[in-house]
mmCIF file of C-alpha atoms and ligand atoms in Angstrom:
data_model
loop_
_atom_site.group_PDB
_atom_site.id
_atom_site.type_symbol
_atom_site.label_atom_id
_atom_site.label_comp_id
_atom_site.label_asym_id
_atom_site.label_seq_id
_atom_site.Cartn_x
_atom_site.Cartn_y
_atom_site.Cartn_z
ATOM 1 C CA MET O 1 -93.900 76.023 -7.386
ATOM 2 C CA THR O 2 -92.239 75.185 -4.504
ATOM 3 C CA GLU O 3 -89.063 73.680 -3.899
ATOM 4 C CA PRO O 4 -88.559 70.247 -4.608
ATOM 5 C CA LEU O 5 -88.529 67.967 -1.590
ATOM 6 C CA VAL O 6 -86.107 65.327 -2.445
ATOM 7 C CA LEU O 7 -84.795 62.170 -0.534
ATOM 8 C CA GLY O 8 -81.102 61.495 -1.295
ATOM 9 C CA ILE O 9 -79.657 58.034 -0.969
ATOM 10 C CA GLU O 10 -75.669 56.808 -1.046
ATOM 11 C CA SER O 11 -73.848 54.116 -0.645
ATOM 12 C CA SER O 12 -70.983 54.146 -3.570
ATOM 13 C CA CYS O 13 -67.485 53.076 -1.296
ATOM 14 C CA ASP O 14 -67.749 52.677 3.373
ATOM 15 C CA GLU O 15 -70.140 55.564 3.975
ATOM 16 C CA THR O 16 -73.984 54.786 3.778
ATOM 17 C CA GLY O 17 -75.564 58.315 3.625
ATOM 18 C CA VAL O 18 -79.244 59.354 3.622
ATOM 19 C CA GLY O 19 -80.012 63.235 3.538
ATOM 20 C CA ILE O 20 -83.347 65.094 2.595
ATOM 21 C CA VAL O 21 -83.608 68.447 1.185
ATOM 22 C CA ARG O 22 -86.385 71.172 0.214
ATOM 23 C CA GLY O 23 -84.375 72.707 -3.155
ATOM 24 C CA ASN O 24 -81.096 74.060 -1.981
ATOM 25 C CA GLU O 25 -81.430 73.577 1.981
ATOM 26 C CA MET O 26 -80.527 70.558 3.552
ATOM 27 C CA LEU O 27 -83.285 69.719 6.306
ATOM 28 C CA ALA O 28 -81.274 66.241 7.326
ATOM 29 C CA ASN O 29 -77.977 64.683 6.474
ATOM 30 C CA GLU O 30 -77.495 61.078 8.267
ATOM 31 C CA VAL O 31 -74.213 58.688 7.614
ATOM 32 C CA ALA O 32 -73.215 55.520 8.892
ATOM 33 C CA SER O 33 -69.548 54.980 7.846
ATOM 34 C CA SER O 34 -67.993 51.069 8.346
ATOM 35 C CA VAL O 35 -64.343 53.058 8.081
ATOM 36 C CA GLU O 36 -63.355 51.080 11.445
ATOM 37 C CA GLU O 37 -63.981 47.893 9.774
ATOM 38 C CA HIS O 38 -61.329 48.449 6.809
ATOM 39 C CA VAL O 39 -58.696 49.807 8.898
ATOM 40 C CA ARG O 40 -56.891 47.097 10.145
ATOM 41 C CA PHE O 41 -56.769 46.022 5.711
ATOM 42 C CA GLY O 42 -55.651 49.020 4.637
ATOM 43 C CA GLY O 43 -58.265 49.857 2.482
ATOM 44 C CA VAL O 44 -62.141 49.678 2.222
ATOM 45 C CA VAL O 45 -62.787 45.845 1.674
ATOM 46 C CA PRO O 46 -66.046 45.823 -0.807
ATOM 47 C CA GLU O 47 -67.807 43.227 0.845
ATOM 48 C CA ILE O 48 -67.009 44.153 4.303
ATOM 49 C CA ALA O 49 -68.690 48.115 2.823
ATOM 50 C CA SER O 50 -71.574 46.176 1.205
ATOM 51 C CA ARG O 51 -73.154 43.907 4.579
ATOM 52 C CA ALA O 52 -72.518 47.157 6.276
ATOM 53 C CA HIS O 53 -74.774 48.964 4.331
ATOM 54 C CA LEU O 54 -77.371 46.293 4.059
ATOM 55 C CA GLU O 55 -77.403 46.439 7.782
ATOM 56 C CA ALA O 56 -76.766 50.513 7.961
ATOM 57 C CA ILE O 57 -79.735 51.474 4.919
ATOM 58 C CA VAL O 58 -82.995 51.723 7.047
ATOM 59 C CA PRO O 59 -81.661 52.608 10.562
ATOM 60 C CA THR O 60 -80.094 55.755 8.553
ATOM 61 C CA LEU O 61 -83.387 56.276 6.768
ATOM 62 C CA ASN O 62 -85.581 56.401 9.111
ATOM 63 C CA ARG O 63 -82.673 58.993 11.626
ATOM 64 C CA ALA O 64 -82.894 61.084 8.419
ATOM 65 C CA VAL O 65 -86.910 60.871 8.266
ATOM 66 C CA GLU O 66 -86.540 62.030 11.921
ATOM 67 C CA ALA O 67 -84.285 64.648 11.789
ATOM 68 C CA ALA O 68 -86.378 66.355 8.988
ATOM 69 C CA GLY O 69 -89.591 65.903 10.179
ATOM 70 C CA VAL O 70 -91.201 65.227 7.252
ATOM 71 C CA ASP O 71 -93.735 62.465 5.639
ATOM 72 C CA LEU O 72 -92.459 60.053 3.141
ATOM 73 C CA GLY O 73 -95.569 60.534 1.237
ATOM 74 C CA ASP O 74 -94.453 64.397 0.522
ATOM 75 C CA LEU O 75 -91.689 63.800 -0.847
ATOM 76 C CA ASP O 76 -91.495 64.703 -3.951
ATOM 77 C CA ALA O 77 -88.399 62.548 -6.016
ATOM 78 C CA ILE O 78 -85.872 59.488 -4.817
ATOM 79 C CA SER O 79 -82.342 60.112 -5.568
ATOM 80 C CA VAL O 80 -79.950 57.734 -5.322
ATOM 81 C CA THR O 81 -75.871 57.529 -6.581
ATOM 82 C CA ALA O 82 -75.837 55.140 -9.628
ATOM 83 C CA GLY O 83 -72.424 55.129 -9.894
ATOM 84 C CA PRO O 84 -69.430 55.365 -9.806
ATOM 85 C CA GLY O 85 -68.390 53.104 -7.411
ATOM 86 C CA LEU O 86 -67.713 49.781 -5.320
ATOM 87 C CA MET O 87 -70.772 47.545 -7.515
ATOM 88 C CA GLY O 88 -71.890 45.366 -4.347
ATOM 89 C CA ALA O 89 -72.006 48.420 -2.576
ATOM 90 C CA LEU O 90 -73.750 50.889 -4.650
ATOM 91 C CA VAL O 91 -76.971 47.766 -5.692
ATOM 92 C CA VAL O 92 -77.477 48.064 -1.647
ATOM 93 C CA GLY O 93 -78.470 51.764 -1.984
ATOM 94 C CA LEU O 94 -80.058 51.709 -5.458
ATOM 95 C CA SER O 95 -82.063 49.044 -4.479
ATOM 96 C CA ALA O 96 -83.938 50.383 -1.065
ATOM 97 C CA ALA O 97 -84.531 53.460 -3.477
ATOM 98 C CA LYS O 98 -85.861 51.988 -5.765
ATOM 99 C CA ALA O 99 -88.486 50.211 -3.134
ATOM 100 C CA LEU O 100 -88.884 53.716 -1.850
ATOM 101 C CA ALA O 101 -89.541 54.986 -5.430
ATOM 102 C CA TYR O 102 -91.923 51.928 -6.239
ATOM 103 C CA THR O 103 -93.838 51.562 -2.902
ATOM 104 C CA LEU O 104 -94.504 55.327 -3.096
ATOM 105 C CA ASN O 105 -95.305 55.746 -5.959
ATOM 106 C CA LYS O 106 -92.273 58.882 -6.529
ATOM 107 C CA PRO O 107 -89.967 59.301 -9.798
ATOM 108 C CA LEU O 108 -86.575 57.758 -9.355
ATOM 109 C CA TYR O 109 -83.293 59.657 -10.138
ATOM 110 C CA GLY O 110 -79.913 57.282 -10.463
ATOM 111 C CA VAL O 111 -77.313 59.932 -10.504
ATOM 112 C CA ASN O 112 -73.789 60.399 -10.512
ATOM 113 C CA HIS O 113 -71.537 60.536 -7.168
ATOM 114 C CA LEU O 114 -68.830 63.115 -8.690
ATOM 115 C CA ILE O 115 -71.102 65.306 -9.871
ATOM 116 C CA GLY O 116 -72.775 65.351 -5.748
ATOM 117 C CA HIS O 117 -69.434 66.253 -4.826
ATOM 118 C CA VAL O 118 -69.368 69.127 -6.848
ATOM 119 C CA GLY O 119 -73.255 70.181 -6.234
ATOM 120 C CA VAL O 120 -72.690 69.585 -2.517
ATOM 121 C CA ASP O 121 -71.653 72.989 -2.053
ATOM 122 C CA LEU O 122 -75.306 74.313 -3.779
ATOM 123 C CA LEU O 123 -76.263 73.438 0.126
ATOM 124 C CA ASP O 124 -74.108 75.988 1.795
ATOM 125 C CA HIS O 125 -73.561 78.815 -0.599
ATOM 126 C CA GLY O 126 -76.819 78.581 -3.105
ATOM 127 C CA PRO O 127 -76.895 78.768 -6.747
ATOM 128 C CA ILE O 128 -74.135 78.666 -8.770
ATOM 129 C CA PRO O 129 -72.924 80.808 -11.815
ATOM 130 C CA GLU O 130 -72.965 79.157 -14.611
ATOM 131 C CA PRO O 131 -70.568 78.769 -16.673
ATOM 132 C CA CYS O 132 -68.310 77.602 -13.555
ATOM 133 C CA MET O 133 -65.506 75.628 -13.734
ATOM 134 C CA ALA O 134 -64.568 72.541 -10.631
ATOM 135 C CA LEU O 135 -61.720 71.085 -9.055
ATOM 136 C CA LEU O 136 -63.208 67.477 -7.804
ATOM 137 C CA VAL O 137 -60.675 65.847 -5.745
ATOM 138 C CA SER O 138 -62.288 62.454 -4.245
ATOM 139 C CA GLY O 139 -60.176 59.291 -2.931
ATOM 140 C CA GLY O 140 -60.737 57.476 -6.761
ATOM 141 C CA HIS O 141 -60.694 61.329 -8.926
ATOM 142 C CA THR O 142 -59.216 64.032 -9.968
ATOM 143 C CA ASN O 143 -60.503 65.832 -12.040
ATOM 144 C CA ILE O 144 -61.547 69.615 -13.578
ATOM 145 C CA LEU O 145 -65.037 70.143 -14.761
ATOM 146 C CA LYS O 146 -66.213 72.451 -16.818
ATOM 147 C CA ILE O 147 -70.019 73.348 -15.508
ATOM 148 C CA ASP O 148 -72.162 74.821 -18.126
ATOM 149 C CA LYS O 149 -75.527 73.645 -16.330
ATOM 150 C CA LEU O 150 -75.165 71.101 -13.551
ATOM 151 C CA ALA O 151 -78.410 69.126 -14.268
ATOM 152 C CA THR O 152 -77.393 68.013 -17.755
ATOM 153 C CA THR O 153 -73.645 69.678 -18.862
ATOM 154 C CA VAL O 154 -70.595 69.050 -17.236
ATOM 155 C CA THR O 155 -67.388 68.607 -19.597
ATOM 156 C CA GLU O 156 -64.165 67.044 -17.896
ATOM 157 C CA LEU O 157 -61.360 69.084 -19.252
ATOM 158 C CA GLY O 158 -58.816 66.753 -16.948
ATOM 159 C CA THR O 159 -58.064 64.412 -14.941
ATOM 160 C CA THR O 160 -55.787 61.824 -13.388
ATOM 161 C CA ILE O 161 -53.407 59.762 -15.676
ATOM 162 C CA ASP O 162 -52.467 57.492 -12.999
ATOM 163 C CA ASP O 163 -53.484 57.751 -8.860
ATOM 164 C CA ALA O 164 -56.124 60.365 -7.328
ATOM 165 C CA ALA O 165 -55.001 62.857 -4.703
ATOM 166 C CA GLY O 166 -56.975 61.427 -1.871
ATOM 167 C CA GLU O 167 -55.284 57.692 -3.335
ATOM 168 C CA ALA O 168 -52.111 59.480 -3.037
ATOM 169 C CA TYR O 169 -52.304 60.782 0.468
ATOM 170 C CA ASP O 170 -53.682 57.213 1.333
ATOM 171 C CA LYS O 171 -50.425 55.520 -0.189
ATOM 172 C CA VAL O 172 -47.994 57.914 1.125
ATOM 173 C CA ALA O 173 -50.058 57.488 4.660
ATOM 174 C CA ARG O 174 -49.168 54.158 4.902
ATOM 175 C CA LEU O 175 -45.326 54.355 3.778
ATOM 176 C CA LEU O 176 -45.314 56.515 6.486
ATOM 177 C CA GLY O 177 -47.057 54.581 8.905
ATOM 178 C CA MET O 178 -49.918 55.950 9.473
ATOM 179 C CA PRO O 179 -53.075 54.706 9.315
ATOM 180 C CA TYR O 180 -56.013 54.514 6.291
ATOM 181 C CA PRO O 181 -57.088 56.459 5.900
ATOM 182 C CA GLY O 182 -54.379 58.737 4.898
ATOM 183 C CA GLY O 183 -55.924 61.905 4.508
ATOM 184 C CA PRO O 184 -56.944 63.316 7.532
ATOM 185 C CA VAL O 185 -54.277 61.862 9.551
ATOM 186 C CA ILE O 186 -51.235 63.115 6.832
ATOM 187 C CA ASP O 187 -53.427 66.632 6.935
ATOM 188 C CA LYS O 188 -53.098 66.786 10.770
ATOM 189 C CA ALA O 189 -49.462 66.156 10.689
ATOM 190 C CA ALA O 190 -48.110 68.536 7.811
ATOM 191 C CA GLN O 191 -49.554 71.197 10.632
ATOM 192 C CA GLN O 192 -46.683 70.504 12.642
ATOM 193 C CA GLY O 193 -44.063 70.238 9.903
ATOM 194 C CA ASN O 194 -42.129 72.333 7.381
ATOM 195 C CA PRO O 195 -43.526 72.112 3.925
ATOM 196 C CA LYS O 196 -40.394 73.418 2.638
ATOM 197 C CA ALA O 197 -38.556 70.603 4.552
ATOM 198 C CA ILE O 198 -38.169 68.815 0.596
ATOM 199 C CA ARG O 199 -38.827 69.721 -2.613
ATOM 200 C CA PHE O 200 -41.182 66.866 -4.278
ATOM 201 C CA PRO O 201 -41.644 66.329 -8.128
ATOM 202 C CA ARG O 202 -44.955 68.326 -9.389
ATOM 203 C CA GLY O 203 -46.487 65.729 -11.615
ATOM 204 C CA LEU O 204 -47.178 67.036 -15.488
ATOM 205 C CA SER O 205 -46.283 70.538 -14.856
ATOM 206 C CA ALA O 206 -43.047 70.559 -16.448
ATOM 207 C CA LYS O 207 -43.337 72.907 -19.726
ATOM 208 C CA HIS O 208 -43.452 70.026 -22.265
ATOM 209 C CA ASP O 209 -45.847 68.189 -20.344
ATOM 210 C CA LEU O 210 -48.211 70.973 -20.385
ATOM 211 C CA GLU O 211 -48.952 70.799 -24.319
ATOM 212 C CA ARG O 212 -50.008 67.917 -24.047
ATOM 213 C CA HIS O 213 -51.603 67.504 -20.119
ATOM 214 C CA ARG O 214 -52.049 70.862 -19.523
ATOM 215 C CA PHE O 215 -55.300 70.402 -17.427
ATOM 216 C CA ASP O 216 -54.012 66.787 -16.411
ATOM 217 C CA PHE O 217 -52.725 65.162 -12.918
ATOM 218 C CA SER O 218 -49.748 62.490 -12.002
ATOM 219 C CA PHE O 219 -49.399 61.644 -8.479
ATOM 220 C CA SER O 220 -47.602 58.173 -8.845
ATOM 221 C CA GLY O 221 -44.220 59.722 -9.211
ATOM 222 C CA LEU O 222 -44.768 61.749 -6.546
ATOM 223 C CA LYS O 223 -45.649 58.818 -4.242
ATOM 224 C CA THR O 224 -42.434 56.735 -5.722
ATOM 225 C CA ALA O 225 -40.524 59.938 -4.702
ATOM 226 C CA VAL O 226 -41.605 60.273 -1.371
ATOM 227 C CA SER O 227 -41.165 56.339 -1.094
ATOM 228 C CA ARG O 228 -37.555 56.624 -1.970
ATOM 229 C CA TRP O 229 -36.908 59.821 0.228
ATOM 230 C CA VAL O 230 -37.765 57.613 2.994
ATOM 231 C CA GLU O 231 -36.076 54.727 2.046
ATOM 232 C CA VAL O 232 -32.576 56.779 1.565
ATOM 233 C CA ALA O 233 -33.209 58.234 4.526
ATOM 234 C CA ARG O 234 -33.764 55.412 6.537
ATOM 235 C CA ARG O 235 -31.356 53.605 4.868
ATOM 236 C CA ASP O 236 -28.402 56.351 5.872
ATOM 237 C CA GLN O 237 -30.038 56.186 9.461
ATOM 238 C CA VAL O 238 -30.900 60.481 9.065
ATOM 239 C CA VAL O 239 -32.831 61.795 11.497
ATOM 240 C CA TYR O 240 -36.048 62.910 9.764
ATOM 241 C CA ASP O 241 -39.591 64.463 11.518
ATOM 242 C CA VAL O 242 -42.074 62.572 9.703
ATOM 243 C CA ASN O 243 -44.306 65.447 9.701
ATOM 244 C CA ASP O 244 -41.568 67.450 7.740
ATOM 245 C CA VAL O 245 -42.315 64.972 4.926
ATOM 246 C CA ALA O 246 -45.895 65.069 5.313
ATOM 247 C CA ALA O 247 -46.081 69.020 4.864
ATOM 248 C CA SER O 248 -43.603 68.272 1.990
ATOM 249 C CA PHE O 249 -45.840 66.054 0.574
ATOM 250 C CA GLN O 250 -49.321 68.114 1.168
ATOM 251 C CA GLU O 251 -47.791 70.917 -0.472
ATOM 252 C CA ALA O 252 -46.600 69.181 -3.563
ATOM 253 C CA VAL O 253 -50.207 68.150 -4.060
ATOM 254 C CA ALA O 254 -51.741 71.578 -3.575
ATOM 255 C CA ASP O 255 -49.422 73.241 -5.151
ATOM 256 C CA VAL O 256 -50.314 71.073 -8.728
ATOM 257 C CA LEU O 257 -54.331 70.797 -8.542
ATOM 258 C CA THR O 258 -54.257 74.636 -7.348
ATOM 259 C CA ALA O 259 -52.110 75.591 -9.817
ATOM 260 C CA LYS O 260 -53.981 73.961 -12.536
ATOM 261 C CA ALA O 261 -57.409 74.336 -11.384
ATOM 262 C CA VAL O 262 -56.564 78.370 -11.519
ATOM 263 C CA ASP O 263 -55.352 77.728 -15.179
ATOM 264 C CA ALA O 264 -58.045 76.404 -16.411
ATOM 265 C CA CYS O 265 -61.020 79.146 -14.694
ATOM 266 C CA LEU O 266 -58.264 82.094 -16.818
ATOM 267 C CA HIS O 267 -57.935 80.200 -19.788
ATOM 268 C CA PHE O 268 -61.724 79.609 -19.933
ATOM 269 C CA GLU O 269 -62.957 82.855 -18.853
ATOM 270 C CA VAL O 270 -64.953 81.573 -15.966
ATOM 271 C CA HIS O 271 -64.723 83.749 -12.841
ATOM 272 C CA THR O 272 -66.044 81.027 -9.916
ATOM 273 C CA LEU O 273 -64.152 77.720 -8.623
ATOM 274 C CA LEU O 274 -66.165 75.057 -7.236
ATOM 275 C CA LEU O 275 -63.980 72.854 -4.865
ATOM 276 C CA GLY O 276 -65.422 69.811 -3.788
ATOM 277 C CA GLY O 277 -64.699 65.731 -2.847
ATOM 278 C CA GLY O 278 -63.234 64.105 0.173
ATOM 279 C CA VAL O 279 -59.497 65.478 -0.338
ATOM 280 C CA ALA O 280 -61.431 69.358 -0.545
ATOM 281 C CA ALA O 281 -61.842 69.274 3.381
ATOM 282 C CA ASN O 282 -57.468 69.550 3.559
ATOM 283 C CA SER O 283 -56.588 72.423 5.325
ATOM 284 C CA ARG O 284 -53.799 73.150 2.831
ATOM 285 C CA LEU O 285 -55.608 72.617 -0.403
ATOM 286 C CA ARG O 286 -58.268 74.486 0.948
ATOM 287 C CA GLY O 287 -56.106 77.573 2.347
ATOM 288 C CA LEU O 288 -53.793 77.992 -1.082
ATOM 289 C CA LEU O 289 -56.670 77.614 -3.320
ATOM 290 C CA GLU O 290 -58.386 80.780 -1.454
ATOM 291 C CA GLU O 291 -54.478 82.775 -1.937
ATOM 292 C CA ARG O 292 -54.233 81.961 -5.522
ATOM 293 C CA CYS O 293 -57.938 82.760 -6.249
ATOM 294 C CA GLU O 294 -57.943 85.871 -5.138
ATOM 295 C CA ALA O 295 -54.778 87.057 -6.682
ATOM 296 C CA ASN O 296 -56.355 86.636 -10.012
ATOM 297 C CA GLY O 297 -59.710 87.695 -9.280
ATOM 298 C CA ILE O 298 -61.865 83.900 -9.148
ATOM 299 C CA THR O 299 -64.451 83.540 -6.541
ATOM 300 C CA LEU O 300 -63.851 80.655 -4.860
ATOM 301 C CA ARG O 301 -66.480 78.463 -3.679
ATOM 302 C CA ARG O 302 -65.781 75.707 -1.063
ATOM 303 C CA PRO O 303 -68.385 73.505 1.033
ATOM 304 C CA ARG O 304 -67.906 73.236 4.602
ATOM 305 C CA PRO O 305 -65.114 70.161 5.084
ATOM 306 C CA GLY O 306 -68.185 67.957 6.870
ATOM 307 C CA LEU O 307 -70.027 67.911 3.739
ATOM 308 C CA CYS O 308 -66.804 67.156 1.435
ATOM 309 C CA THR O 309 -67.006 63.559 2.327
ATOM 310 C CA ASP O 310 -69.659 60.805 0.930
ATOM 311 C CA ASN O 311 -72.880 61.923 2.347
ATOM 312 C CA GLY O 312 -76.872 61.696 1.129
ATOM 313 C CA ALA O 313 -77.417 64.853 0.722
ATOM 314 C CA MET O 314 -75.365 65.193 -1.921
ATOM 315 C CA ILE O 315 -77.073 62.923 -3.698
ATOM 316 C CA ALA O 316 -80.275 64.504 -2.618
ATOM 317 C CA VAL O 317 -79.652 68.630 -4.122
ATOM 318 C CA VAL O 318 -77.938 66.716 -7.363
ATOM 319 C CA GLY O 319 -81.649 65.417 -7.376
ATOM 320 C CA SER O 320 -83.337 68.915 -6.725
ATOM 321 C CA GLU O 321 -81.318 70.365 -9.506
ATOM 322 C CA LEU O 322 -82.871 67.486 -12.060
ATOM 323 C CA VAL O 323 -86.102 67.944 -10.971
ATOM 324 C CA ARG O 324 -86.035 71.649 -11.466
ATOM 325 C CA ALA O 325 -84.399 71.585 -14.296
ATOM 326 C CA GLY O 326 -87.276 68.915 -16.186
ATOM 327 C CA VAL O 327 -84.771 66.145 -16.287
ATOM 328 C CA ARG O 328 -86.694 62.940 -16.766
ATOM 329 C CA PRO O 329 -87.212 60.414 -14.365
ATOM 330 C CA SER O 330 -84.842 57.529 -14.488
ATOM 331 C CA SER O 331 -86.583 54.017 -14.788
ATOM 332 C CA LEU O 332 -87.195 51.230 -12.241
ATOM 333 C CA ASP O 333 -84.563 49.110 -14.264
ATOM 334 C CA ILE O 334 -81.626 50.431 -14.055
ATOM 335 C CA GLY O 335 -78.361 49.205 -13.255
ATOM 336 C CA ALA O 336 -75.366 50.410 -11.481
ATOM 337 C CA ASP O 337 -72.705 51.552 -13.245
ATOM 338 C CA SER O 338 -69.237 51.655 -11.168
ATOM 339 C CA ALA O 339 -67.558 53.282 -14.529
ATOM 340 C CA MET O 340 -69.974 55.803 -14.673
ATOM 341 C CA PRO O 341 -68.886 58.854 -16.822
ATOM 342 C CA LEU O 342 -68.734 62.192 -15.305
ATOM 343 C CA SER O 343 -70.429 63.449 -18.299
ATOM 344 C CA GLN O 344 -73.350 61.386 -17.350
ATOM 345 C CA ILE O 345 -75.593 63.435 -14.595
ATOM 346 C CA SER O 346 -78.022 61.264 -14.111
ATOM 347 C CA MET O 347 -79.307 57.467 -15.815
HETATM 348 O O1 KG4 R 401 -64.423 61.611 -1.897
HETATM 349 P P1 KG4 R 401 -64.299 60.728 -0.973
HETATM 350 O O2 KG4 R 401 -65.263 60.739 0.437
HETATM 351 O O3 KG4 R 401 -64.904 59.604 -1.731
HETATM 352 C C1 KG4 R 401 -64.280 58.800 -2.434
HETATM 353 O O4 KG4 R 401 -65.789 59.141 -3.293
HETATM 354 O O5 KG4 R 401 -63.453 58.386 -2.833
HETATM 355 O O6 KG4 R 401 -62.953 61.019 -0.653
HETATM 356 C C2 KG4 R 401 -62.355 60.173 0.342
HETATM 357 C C3 KG4 R 401 -60.439 60.608 0.106
HETATM 358 C C4 KG4 R 401 -59.794 59.333 0.755
HETATM 359 O O7 KG4 R 401 -58.416 59.218 -0.071
HETATM 360 C C5 KG4 R 401 -59.288 60.717 2.259
HETATM 361 O O8 KG4 R 401 -57.761 59.729 2.511
HETATM 362 C C6 KG4 R 401 -59.014 61.726 1.357
HETATM 363 O O9 KG4 R 401 -60.352 61.673 0.640
HETATM 364 N N1 KG4 R 401 -59.545 62.855 2.453
HETATM 365 C C7 KG4 R 401 -58.433 63.786 2.816
HETATM 366 C C8 KG4 R 401 -58.774 64.383 3.865
HETATM 367 N N2 KG4 R 401 -60.124 64.017 4.397
HETATM 368 C C9 KG4 R 401 -60.358 62.776 3.488
HETATM 369 N N3 KG4 R 401 -57.512 64.041 2.079
HETATM 370 C C10 KG4 R 401 -56.465 65.038 2.603
HETATM 371 N N4 KG4 R 401 -56.838 66.112 3.453
HETATM 372 C C11 KG4 R 401 -57.992 65.433 4.278
HETATM 373 N N5 KG4 R 401 -58.099 66.519 5.080
HETATM 374 ZN ZN1 ZN R 402 -67.243 60.422 -2.739
#
C-alpha cells in the first residue's frame, strides 16, 4: 500500500493551519495566525480567534492544496483537531473538515491536538520507536507521556497541578512588561542575561514533593517568586537587568522540565524522548535537554522550532498514523471537546 495522503486542519487556538502529508512526508503546511489581533489584550480572545478562523480557513486550505500540488479527490482521509482548545475556534475547523469529508466522501478523523504536538516529529525524523517517552510543553499543557503506540495507546504520567509552562512564560513576560506571547520574547531576552543571577524555586522538586508528584509540575510558585523579586527590587530601587530575571526564570523552567522528563525515561527504562508543544521551541529547554539526554544514554527527538507551534501538518500526520494503524474513522456527527483527555487520541 502507498502511504496515506491526508489533509489536516487545526483551529484550536489562534492559528488556522492546514497541512497535507503523504505518510510521514510533509507536502504542505500553511498557517494563518490571528496573534497580532490579541496582542493588545495580552492573551487570546476566543471570540476574535473564532472570527479570524472563519475568515482564514478557506484561503489557507486553498494555499495548502496549491502548495502540495495534489487533487482533493486523491486524499485518503481528512484529519482535524477535535480538542482540546477553545470551543468556538475548534468548531470552525471541525465544520470545514466535515464539509470536506462529506462532499469528497472521505473518512474523517477527529484527533487530539496534543498528540499532534508530539506526533509532528515524525515529519522531521521518521517513525518513532515504541514505547517512547514524550515531554509535552504548550500554552495550556505540561505533561510527561508514555507512548506505547501513538495511534492508540498513550498514558499520562504527569501533569501540571497549576499553570502550564507556556502560561508561566506568558504571565512572567507580562509582569516584566514584555508583550504577548511571552515565550519567544523571554527566550530572546534570556540570551542576553545571566541564568545564575537569581535562584528561583524549582516546583515540586523537593524530596517530600517527589514522593507524591514525581512526574508532575507546578509553575505558579515560580511566577509568584519572580513577581515578588521584581516588586522588592523596584521598592528598594535596586538597579537590575531584566535580562537576568528572564534568564533565571527560564533556567528554573528548563531545569525542572528536563530533570523530570529524564527521570521518567530512566524509571520506565525507555530510551527515546520526544519533545513537543509551543515551548519546545525554547532554546534553553532544547539545549539543556540535549545535554541531559546525552549524559543518560537517551535519544532525544526534537522537531524543528517551526513545527513546534500550532499547525495543520501535525494534525495531518496523526491522521496518517491512524489510517496506517487501521483505526476506525470518526462519525460525521462528532462534537468538539474543549477538554479532550490525553489518553483519547481520536474520536
Ligand atoms: O503549543 P502552542 O503553540 O499552543 C498551545 O497549544 O497552547 O504553545 C503556545 C505557547 C505560548 O505560551 C508561547 O509563549 C510558548 O508556547 N512559546 C515559547 C516559545 N515559543 C512559543 N515558550 C518559550 N520559548 C519559546 N521560544
Ligand atoms: Zn498547541
